[in-house]
CSV table of C-alpha atoms and ligand atoms in Angstrom, one decimal:
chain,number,residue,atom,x,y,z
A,134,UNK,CA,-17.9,-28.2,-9.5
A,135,UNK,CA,-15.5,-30.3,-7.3
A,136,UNK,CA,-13.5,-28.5,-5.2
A,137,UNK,CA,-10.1,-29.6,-3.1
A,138,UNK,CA,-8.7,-28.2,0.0
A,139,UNK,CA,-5.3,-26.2,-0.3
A,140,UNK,CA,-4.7,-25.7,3.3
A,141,UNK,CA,-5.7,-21.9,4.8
A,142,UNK,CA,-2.5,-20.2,4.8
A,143,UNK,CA,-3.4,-18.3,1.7
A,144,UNK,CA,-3.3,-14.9,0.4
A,145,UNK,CA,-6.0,-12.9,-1.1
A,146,UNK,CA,-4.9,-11.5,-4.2
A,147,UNK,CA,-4.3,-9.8,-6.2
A,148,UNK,CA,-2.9,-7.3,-3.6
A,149,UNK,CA,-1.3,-3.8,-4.6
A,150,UNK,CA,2.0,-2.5,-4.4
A,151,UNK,CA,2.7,0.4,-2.0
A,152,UNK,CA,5.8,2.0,-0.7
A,153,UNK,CA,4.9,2.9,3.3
A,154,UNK,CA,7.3,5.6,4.7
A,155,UNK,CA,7.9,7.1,7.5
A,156,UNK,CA,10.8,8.3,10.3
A,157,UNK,CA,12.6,5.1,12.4
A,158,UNK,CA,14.9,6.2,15.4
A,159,UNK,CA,14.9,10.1,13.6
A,160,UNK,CA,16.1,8.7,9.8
A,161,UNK,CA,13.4,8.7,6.7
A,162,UNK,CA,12.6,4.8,6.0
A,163,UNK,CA,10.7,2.7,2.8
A,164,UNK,CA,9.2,-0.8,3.1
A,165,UNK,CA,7.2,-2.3,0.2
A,166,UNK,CA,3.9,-3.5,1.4
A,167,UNK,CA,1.2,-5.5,-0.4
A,168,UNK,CA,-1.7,-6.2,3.1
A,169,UNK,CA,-3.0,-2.9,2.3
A,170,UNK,CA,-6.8,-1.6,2.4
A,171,UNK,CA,-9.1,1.0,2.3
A,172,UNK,CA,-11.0,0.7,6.5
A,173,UNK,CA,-13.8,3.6,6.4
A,174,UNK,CA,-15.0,6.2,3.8
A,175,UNK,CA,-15.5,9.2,6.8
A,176,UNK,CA,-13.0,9.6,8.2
A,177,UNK,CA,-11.2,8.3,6.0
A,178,UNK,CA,-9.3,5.2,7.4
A,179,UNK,CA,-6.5,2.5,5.3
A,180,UNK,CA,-5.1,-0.2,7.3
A,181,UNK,CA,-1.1,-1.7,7.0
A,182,UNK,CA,0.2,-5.1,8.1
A,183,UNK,CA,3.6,-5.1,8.9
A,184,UNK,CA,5.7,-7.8,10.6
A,185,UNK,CA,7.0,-6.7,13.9
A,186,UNK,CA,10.8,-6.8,12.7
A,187,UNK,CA,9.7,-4.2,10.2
A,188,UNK,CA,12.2,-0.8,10.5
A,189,UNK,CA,9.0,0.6,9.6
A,190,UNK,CA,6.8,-0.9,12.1
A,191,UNK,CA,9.5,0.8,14.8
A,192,UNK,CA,9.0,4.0,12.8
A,193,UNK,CA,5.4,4.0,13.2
A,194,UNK,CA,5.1,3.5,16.4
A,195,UNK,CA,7.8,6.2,17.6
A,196,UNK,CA,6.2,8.8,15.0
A,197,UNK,CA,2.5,8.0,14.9
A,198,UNK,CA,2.6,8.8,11.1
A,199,UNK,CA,3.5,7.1,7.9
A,200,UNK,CA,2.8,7.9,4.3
A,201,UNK,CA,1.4,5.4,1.2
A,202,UNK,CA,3.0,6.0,-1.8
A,203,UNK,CA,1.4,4.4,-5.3
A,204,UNK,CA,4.3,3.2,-7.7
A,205,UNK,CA,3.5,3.2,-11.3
A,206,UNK,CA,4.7,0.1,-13.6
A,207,UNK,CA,7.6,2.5,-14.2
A,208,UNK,CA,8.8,2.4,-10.3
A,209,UNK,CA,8.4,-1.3,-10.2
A,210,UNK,CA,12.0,-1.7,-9.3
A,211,UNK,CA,12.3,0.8,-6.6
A,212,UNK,CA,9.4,-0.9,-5.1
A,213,UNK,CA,10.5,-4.1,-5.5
A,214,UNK,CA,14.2,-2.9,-3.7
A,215,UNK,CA,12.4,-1.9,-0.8
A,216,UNK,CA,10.9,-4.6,0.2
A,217,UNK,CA,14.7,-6.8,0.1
A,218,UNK,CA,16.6,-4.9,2.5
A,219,UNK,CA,15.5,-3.5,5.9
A,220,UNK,CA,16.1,0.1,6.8
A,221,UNK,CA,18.9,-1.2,9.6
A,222,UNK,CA,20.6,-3.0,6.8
A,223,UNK,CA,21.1,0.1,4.1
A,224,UNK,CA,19.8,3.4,3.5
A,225,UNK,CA,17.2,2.8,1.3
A,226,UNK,CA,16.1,6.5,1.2
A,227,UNK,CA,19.2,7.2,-1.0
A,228,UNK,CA,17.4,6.0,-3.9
A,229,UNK,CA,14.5,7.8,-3.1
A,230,UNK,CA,13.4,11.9,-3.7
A,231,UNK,CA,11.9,12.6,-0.5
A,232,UNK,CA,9.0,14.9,-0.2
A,233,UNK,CA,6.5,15.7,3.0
A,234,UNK,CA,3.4,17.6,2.7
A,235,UNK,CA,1.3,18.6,6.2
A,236,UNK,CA,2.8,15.6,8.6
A,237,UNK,CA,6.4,15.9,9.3
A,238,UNK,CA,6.8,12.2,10.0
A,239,UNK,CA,5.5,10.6,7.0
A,240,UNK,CA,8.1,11.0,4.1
A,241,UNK,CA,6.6,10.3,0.7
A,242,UNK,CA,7.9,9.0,-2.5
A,243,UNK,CA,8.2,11.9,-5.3
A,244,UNK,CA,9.0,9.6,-7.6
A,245,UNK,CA,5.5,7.6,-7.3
A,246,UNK,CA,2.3,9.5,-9.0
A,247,UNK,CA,-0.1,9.0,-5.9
A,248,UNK,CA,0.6,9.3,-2.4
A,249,UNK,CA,-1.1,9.3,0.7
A,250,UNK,CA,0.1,11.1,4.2
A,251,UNK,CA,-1.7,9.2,7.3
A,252,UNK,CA,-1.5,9.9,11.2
A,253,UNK,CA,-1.9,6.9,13.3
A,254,UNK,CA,-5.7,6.6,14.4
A,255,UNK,CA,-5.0,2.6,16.5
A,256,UNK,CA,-2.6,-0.3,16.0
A,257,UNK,CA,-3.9,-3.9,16.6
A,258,UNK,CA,-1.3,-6.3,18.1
A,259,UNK,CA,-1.7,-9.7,16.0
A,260,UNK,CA,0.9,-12.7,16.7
A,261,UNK,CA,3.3,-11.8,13.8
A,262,UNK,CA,2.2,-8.6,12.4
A,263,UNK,CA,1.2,-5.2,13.4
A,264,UNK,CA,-1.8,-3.9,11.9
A,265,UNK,CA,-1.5,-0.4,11.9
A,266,UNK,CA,-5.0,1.6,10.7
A,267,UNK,CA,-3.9,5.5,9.5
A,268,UNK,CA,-6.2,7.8,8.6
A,269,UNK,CA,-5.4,9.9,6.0
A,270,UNK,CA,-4.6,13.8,6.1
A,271,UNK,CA,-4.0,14.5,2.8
A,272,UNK,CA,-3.2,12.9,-0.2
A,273,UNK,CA,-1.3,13.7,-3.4
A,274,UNK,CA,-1.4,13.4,-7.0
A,275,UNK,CA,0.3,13.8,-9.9
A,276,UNK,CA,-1.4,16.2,-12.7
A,277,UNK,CA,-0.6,13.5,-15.1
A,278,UNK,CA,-2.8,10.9,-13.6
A,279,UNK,CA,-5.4,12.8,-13.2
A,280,UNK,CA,-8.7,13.2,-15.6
A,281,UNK,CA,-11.2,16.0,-14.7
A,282,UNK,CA,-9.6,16.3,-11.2
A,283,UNK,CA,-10.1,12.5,-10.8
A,284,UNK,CA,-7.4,9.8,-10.7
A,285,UNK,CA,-7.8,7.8,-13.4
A,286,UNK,CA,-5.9,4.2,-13.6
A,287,UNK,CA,-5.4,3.7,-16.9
A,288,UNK,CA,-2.5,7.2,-16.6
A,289,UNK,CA,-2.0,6.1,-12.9
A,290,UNK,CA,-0.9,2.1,-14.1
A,291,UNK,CA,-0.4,0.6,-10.6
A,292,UNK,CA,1.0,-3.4,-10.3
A,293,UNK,CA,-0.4,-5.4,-8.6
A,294,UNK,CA,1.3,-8.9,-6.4
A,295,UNK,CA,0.2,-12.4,-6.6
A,296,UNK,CA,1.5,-15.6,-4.2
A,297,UNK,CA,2.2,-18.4,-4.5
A,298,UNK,CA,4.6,-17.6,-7.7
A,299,UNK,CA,5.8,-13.9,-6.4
A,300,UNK,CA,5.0,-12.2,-9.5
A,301,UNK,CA,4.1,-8.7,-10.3
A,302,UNK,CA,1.5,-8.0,-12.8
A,303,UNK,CA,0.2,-4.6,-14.6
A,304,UNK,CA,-3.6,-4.2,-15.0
A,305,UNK,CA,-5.4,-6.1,-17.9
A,306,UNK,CA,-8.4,-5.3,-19.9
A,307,UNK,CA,-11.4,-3.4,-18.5
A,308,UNK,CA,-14.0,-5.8,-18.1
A,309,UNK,CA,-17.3,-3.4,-17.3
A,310,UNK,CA,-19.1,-1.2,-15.0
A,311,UNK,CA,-19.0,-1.9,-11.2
A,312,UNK,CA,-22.6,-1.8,-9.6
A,313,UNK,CA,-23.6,-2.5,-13.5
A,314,UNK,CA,-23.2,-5.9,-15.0
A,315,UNK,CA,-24.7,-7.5,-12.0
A,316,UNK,CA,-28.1,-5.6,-12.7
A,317,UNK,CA,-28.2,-8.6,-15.7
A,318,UNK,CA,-28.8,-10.8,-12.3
A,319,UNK,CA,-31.7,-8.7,-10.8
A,320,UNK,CA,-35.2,-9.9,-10.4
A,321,UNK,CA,-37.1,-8.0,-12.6
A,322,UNK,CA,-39.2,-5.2,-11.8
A,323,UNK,CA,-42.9,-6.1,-11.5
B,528,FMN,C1,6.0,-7.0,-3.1
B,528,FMN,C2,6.3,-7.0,-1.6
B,528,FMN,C3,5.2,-6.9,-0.7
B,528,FMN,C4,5.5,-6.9,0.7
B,528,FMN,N1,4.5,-6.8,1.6
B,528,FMN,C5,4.7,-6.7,2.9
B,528,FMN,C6,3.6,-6.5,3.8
B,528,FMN,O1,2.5,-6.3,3.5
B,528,FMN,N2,4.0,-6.5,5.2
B,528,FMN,C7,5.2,-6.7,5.6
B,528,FMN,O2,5.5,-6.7,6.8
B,528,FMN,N3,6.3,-6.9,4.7
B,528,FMN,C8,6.0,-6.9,3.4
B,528,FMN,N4,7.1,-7.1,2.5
B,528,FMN,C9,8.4,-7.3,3.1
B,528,FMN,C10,9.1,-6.0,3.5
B,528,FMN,O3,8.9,-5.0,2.5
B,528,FMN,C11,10.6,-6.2,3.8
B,528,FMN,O4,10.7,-7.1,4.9
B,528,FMN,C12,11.3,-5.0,4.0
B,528,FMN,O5,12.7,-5.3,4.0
B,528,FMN,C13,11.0,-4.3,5.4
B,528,FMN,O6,11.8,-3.1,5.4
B,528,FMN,P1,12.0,-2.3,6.8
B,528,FMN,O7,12.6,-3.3,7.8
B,528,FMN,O8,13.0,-1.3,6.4
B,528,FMN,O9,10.7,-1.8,7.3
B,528,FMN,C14,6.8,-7.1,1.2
B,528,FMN,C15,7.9,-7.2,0.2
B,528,FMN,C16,7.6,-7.2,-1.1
B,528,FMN,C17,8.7,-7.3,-2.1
């Protein structure tokens, strides 16, 4: 299969759609944020890459705590909002029902179905971004996303992102079990 070369400023996708809080200069702030990812199962560890103009980013660093919360389809505006104004512009935590479990620095989203409360565990100082890793304290759920005690996506319906276009897509079709439809590829047992 030929293949061209599109340059490398390219991002993996499709990314997901989280709503980062947490408490800048002593006010409860929201950024949208889509570099988001799981670090280390024990303990357990997410990482966040924020720009260093991010209100949040300031937050972050004066707290040491932050909070992910997981929109649905159904808070894809709110989401969306928070990512096109900064927290020294407009108080974006109007629009927003405020809620803290353990950490008193790391405001979560009521309105969202899944959220996460972090303390800072490190921050790594890249040219244009911040990239904070959290580990996580507690995290939150909804009953109504949850199967036998689990969270299950198809009630959870997260969104993901993908550039170039700057679109926003639900989830499609389930296409089959992880760890399973590769066994088609294994060598045979002898
Ligand atoms: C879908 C989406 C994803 C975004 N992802 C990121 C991200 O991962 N990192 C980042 O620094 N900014 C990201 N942004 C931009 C910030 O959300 C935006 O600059 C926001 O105004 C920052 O708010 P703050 O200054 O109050 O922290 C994203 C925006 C949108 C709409």
């Amino acid at each position: 299969m030929p293949k061209k070369n599109i340059g490398r400023n390219f991002n993996i996708y499709p990314m997901p759609v989280v709503i980062i809080g947490t408490v800048t200069d002593g006010t409860p702030n929201f950024m949208t944020a889509a570099w988001v990812t799981k670090l280390n199962s024990e303990p357990p560890l997410v990482g966040i890459s924020l720009g260093h103009r991010q209100h949040t980013a300031k937050g972050i660093q004066q707290t040491r705590e932050f909070s992910i919360s997981i929109p649905s389809i159904d808070q894809a505006i709110l989401a969306d909002y928070c990512g096109l104004v900064h927290g020294y512009e407009e108080d974006k935590a109007a629009h927003i029902d405020i809620f803290r479990g353990a950490l008193e620095s790391a405001p979560m989203v009521r309105q969202c179905p899944l959220t996460l409360e972090c303390r800072l565990n490190s921050t790594v100082e890249l040219p244009k971004d911040f990239f904070f890793i959290g580990e996580v304290a507690n995290v939150y759920a909804t009953e109504a996303v949850l199967t036998d005690g689990q969270v299950d996506v198809t009630k959870l319906r997260p969104f993901v992102l993908t550039m170039p276009g700057n679109s926003y897509w639900a989830l499609g079709e389930r296409l089959g079990d992880a760890w399973g439809i590769g066994k088609a590829l294994l060598k045979p047992a002898e």
